[in-house]
Coordinates of C-alpha atoms in Angstrom, one line a residue:
X152 CA -10.4 114.8 -54.9
X153 CA -7.5 117.3 -55.7
X154 CA -5.9 117.5 -52.4
X155 CA -3.7 114.7 -51.5
X156 CA -2.8 116.4 -48.1
X157 CA -6.5 116.3 -47.3
X158 CA -6.8 112.7 -47.9
X159 CA -3.8 111.8 -46.0
X160 CA -5.0 114.0 -43.0
X161 CA -8.5 112.3 -43.4
X162 CA -6.9 108.8 -43.2
X163 CA -4.9 109.9 -39.9
X164 CA -7.9 111.5 -38.5
X165 CA -10.2 108.5 -39.0
X166 CA -7.7 106.0 -37.5
X167 CA -7.2 108.4 -34.6
X168 CA -10.9 108.5 -33.8
X169 CA -11.2 104.8 -34.4
X170 CA -8.7 104.3 -31.6
X171 CA -10.4 106.8 -29.5
X172 CA -13.7 104.8 -30.0
X173 CA -12.1 101.6 -29.4
X174 CA -11.3 102.7 -25.8
X175 CA -14.4 104.6 -25.1
X176 CA -16.7 102.0 -26.3
X177 CA -15.3 99.1 -24.3
X178 CA -14.2 100.8 -21.1
X179 CA -17.5 100.6 -19.5
X180 CA -17.4 96.7 -19.8
X181 CA -14.0 96.5 -18.3
X182 CA -14.8 98.8 -15.4
X183 CA -18.2 97.2 -14.7
X184 CA -16.6 93.7 -14.2
X185 CA -13.9 92.1 -12.2
X186 CA -11.7 93.3 -10.8
X187 CA -13.4 96.9 -10.6
X188 CA -17.1 96.2 -10.3
X189 CA -17.7 100.1 -10.5
X190 CA -21.4 101.4 -11.2
X191 CA -22.5 103.9 -13.8
X192 CA -21.7 107.0 -11.8
X193 CA -18.2 105.9 -11.2
X194 CA -17.6 104.8 -14.7
X195 CA -18.7 108.1 -16.0
X196 CA -16.1 109.8 -13.8
X197 CA -13.5 108.4 -16.0
X198 CA -14.4 110.9 -18.7
X199 CA -12.8 113.6 -16.4
X200 CA -9.5 111.8 -17.1
X201 CA -10.1 112.2 -20.8
X202 CA -10.8 115.9 -20.3
X203 CA -7.0 116.3 -19.9
X204 CA -6.7 115.9 -23.7
X205 CA -7.9 119.5 -23.8
X206 CA -4.3 120.5 -22.5
X207 CA -3.1 119.2 -26.0
X208 CA -5.1 121.8 -28.1
X209 CA -3.0 125.0 -27.2
X210 CA 0.2 123.0 -27.3
X211 CA -0.6 121.6 -30.8
X212 CA -1.7 125.0 -32.1
X213 CA 1.6 126.6 -30.9
X214 CA 3.6 124.0 -32.3
X215 CA 1.8 124.2 -35.8
X216 CA 2.1 128.0 -35.5
X217 CA 6.0 127.7 -35.3
X218 CA 6.1 125.7 -38.3
X219 CA 6.4 122.2 -36.7
X220 CA 3.1 120.5 -37.6
X221 CA 4.9 117.6 -39.0
X222 CA 7.1 117.0 -35.8
X223 CA 4.0 117.6 -33.8
X224 CA 1.8 115.1 -35.7
X225 CA 4.5 112.4 -35.2
X226 CA 4.7 113.2 -31.4
X227 CA 1.0 113.0 -31.1
X228 CA 0.7 109.7 -33.0
X229 CA 3.4 108.2 -30.9
X230 CA 1.5 109.2 -27.8
X231 CA -1.6 107.4 -28.9
X232 CA 0.5 104.2 -29.6
X233 CA 2.2 104.3 -26.4
X234 CA -0.9 105.0 -24.6
X235 CA -2.1 101.4 -25.4
X236 CA 0.8 100.0 -23.4
X237 CA -0.6 101.8 -20.4
X238 CA -4.0 100.8 -21.2
X239 CA -3.2 97.1 -21.6
X240 CA -2.0 97.3 -17.9
X241 CA -5.3 98.7 -17.0
X242 CA -6.8 95.5 -16.8
X243 CA -5.5 95.2 -13.3
X244 CA -4.0 98.6 -12.7
X245 CA -6.4 101.5 -12.1
X246 CA -3.3 104.1 -12.2
X247 CA -2.0 102.7 -15.5
X248 CA -5.8 102.8 -16.8
X249 CA -6.1 106.4 -16.0
X250 CA -2.7 107.3 -17.1
X251 CA -3.5 105.4 -20.5
X252 CA -6.7 107.5 -20.9
X253 CA -4.8 110.8 -20.3
X254 CA -1.9 109.9 -22.8
X255 CA -4.6 108.6 -25.5
X256 CA -6.6 111.7 -25.2
X257 CA -3.6 114.0 -25.3
X258 CA -2.5 112.3 -28.5
X259 CA -5.9 112.2 -30.1
X260 CA -6.5 115.9 -29.3
X261 CA -3.1 117.0 -30.4
X262 CA -3.2 115.0 -33.8
X263 CA -6.7 116.3 -34.4
X264 CA -5.6 120.1 -33.8
X265 CA -2.5 119.3 -36.1
X266 CA -4.7 117.8 -38.9
X267 CA -7.2 120.7 -38.9
X268 CA -4.3 123.4 -39.0
X269 CA -2.8 121.8 -42.0
X270 CA -6.2 121.4 -43.7
X271 CA -7.1 124.9 -42.9
X272 CA -4.0 126.1 -44.7
X273 CA -5.0 124.3 -47.8
X274 CA -7.4 127.1 -49.1
X275 CA -9.7 129.6 -47.4
X276 CA -12.3 129.5 -50.3
X277 CA -12.8 125.7 -49.8
X278 CA -12.6 125.6 -46.0
X279 CA -16.2 124.4 -45.2
X280 CA -15.8 121.5 -48.0
X281 CA -12.5 120.7 -46.6
X282 CA -13.7 120.5 -43.0
X283 CA -16.8 118.5 -44.1
X284 CA -14.6 115.9 -45.9
X285 CA -12.3 115.6 -42.9
X286 CA -14.9 115.5 -40.2
X287 CA -17.0 113.0 -42.2
X288 CA -14.0 110.5 -42.4
X289 CA -13.1 111.2 -38.6
X290 CA -16.6 110.1 -37.7
X291 CA -16.5 107.0 -39.9
X292 CA -13.5 106.0 -38.4
X293 CA -15.1 106.4 -35.0
X294 CA -18.1 104.4 -36.0
X295 CA -15.8 101.7 -37.2
X296 CA -13.7 101.6 -34.0
X297 CA -16.9 101.4 -31.9
X298 CA -18.3 98.4 -33.9
X299 CA -15.0 96.5 -33.8
X300 CA -14.4 97.3 -30.2
X301 CA -17.8 95.9 -29.1
X302 CA -17.2 92.8 -31.3
X303 CA -13.8 92.2 -30.1
X304 CA -14.6 92.8 -26.4
X305 CA -17.4 90.1 -26.8
X306 CA -14.9 87.7 -28.2
X307 CA -11.7 88.2 -26.2
X308 CA -12.5 90.9 -23.5
X309 CA -10.0 93.5 -22.7
X310 CA -7.1 91.7 -24.1
X311 CA -8.6 91.8 -27.5
X312 CA -9.4 95.4 -27.2
X313 CA -6.0 96.4 -26.3
X314 CA -4.5 94.7 -29.1
X315 CA -7.2 96.2 -31.3
X316 CA -6.5 99.6 -30.0
X317 CA -2.7 99.1 -30.5
X318 CA -3.1 97.8 -34.1
X319 CA -5.2 100.9 -35.0
X320 CA -2.6 103.2 -33.6
X321 CA 0.2 101.4 -35.4
X322 CA -1.8 101.7 -38.4
X323 CA -2.2 105.5 -38.0
X324 CA 1.5 105.8 -37.2
X325 CA 2.4 103.8 -40.3
X326 CA 0.2 105.6 -42.5
X327 CA 1.8 109.0 -41.3
X328 CA 5.2 107.5 -42.0
X329 CA 4.2 106.6 -45.5
X330 CA 2.7 109.8 -46.3
X331 CA 5.7 111.8 -44.9
X332 CA 8.0 109.5 -46.9
X333 CA 6.2 110.4 -50.1
X334 CA 6.1 114.1 -49.0
X335 CA 9.7 114.4 -48.5

């Protein structure tokens, strides 16, 4: 309660993981239907595209170590938002879908590492409590994103999911911009 930076990073993390869950909850629905008609094994392979997000971890760490965590966080959050433009095209373009997955996961992973770097700098004696608070908020965001994604897909298909994902990403970027305005 006494750490405003923790609360800010909890919100950013929750919104980021909500967007991640929006994609990964509904992508199987998209890929199993027209025009793709993929089976479970092929759909599972799309997780490999998401593994590219691991590339962002060392980059985010180096950026934060050089004292540029605010700039890095901004760049990663912009990647998340831009990924939804590619993912929107993924309804009919496999290349756009895969590129969107890669960009989304790069942004999510980078933002997550940036958040953790800042949180761990708040105080060594409370590190486990800080991590717990952050991770609980992240997983609650993921839960909300999954529920909303399944609901929206059922009502409006991929079109609704892409707008939901973009809205969640925009909310994360807006929250980030507001916290940076008050921090400056």
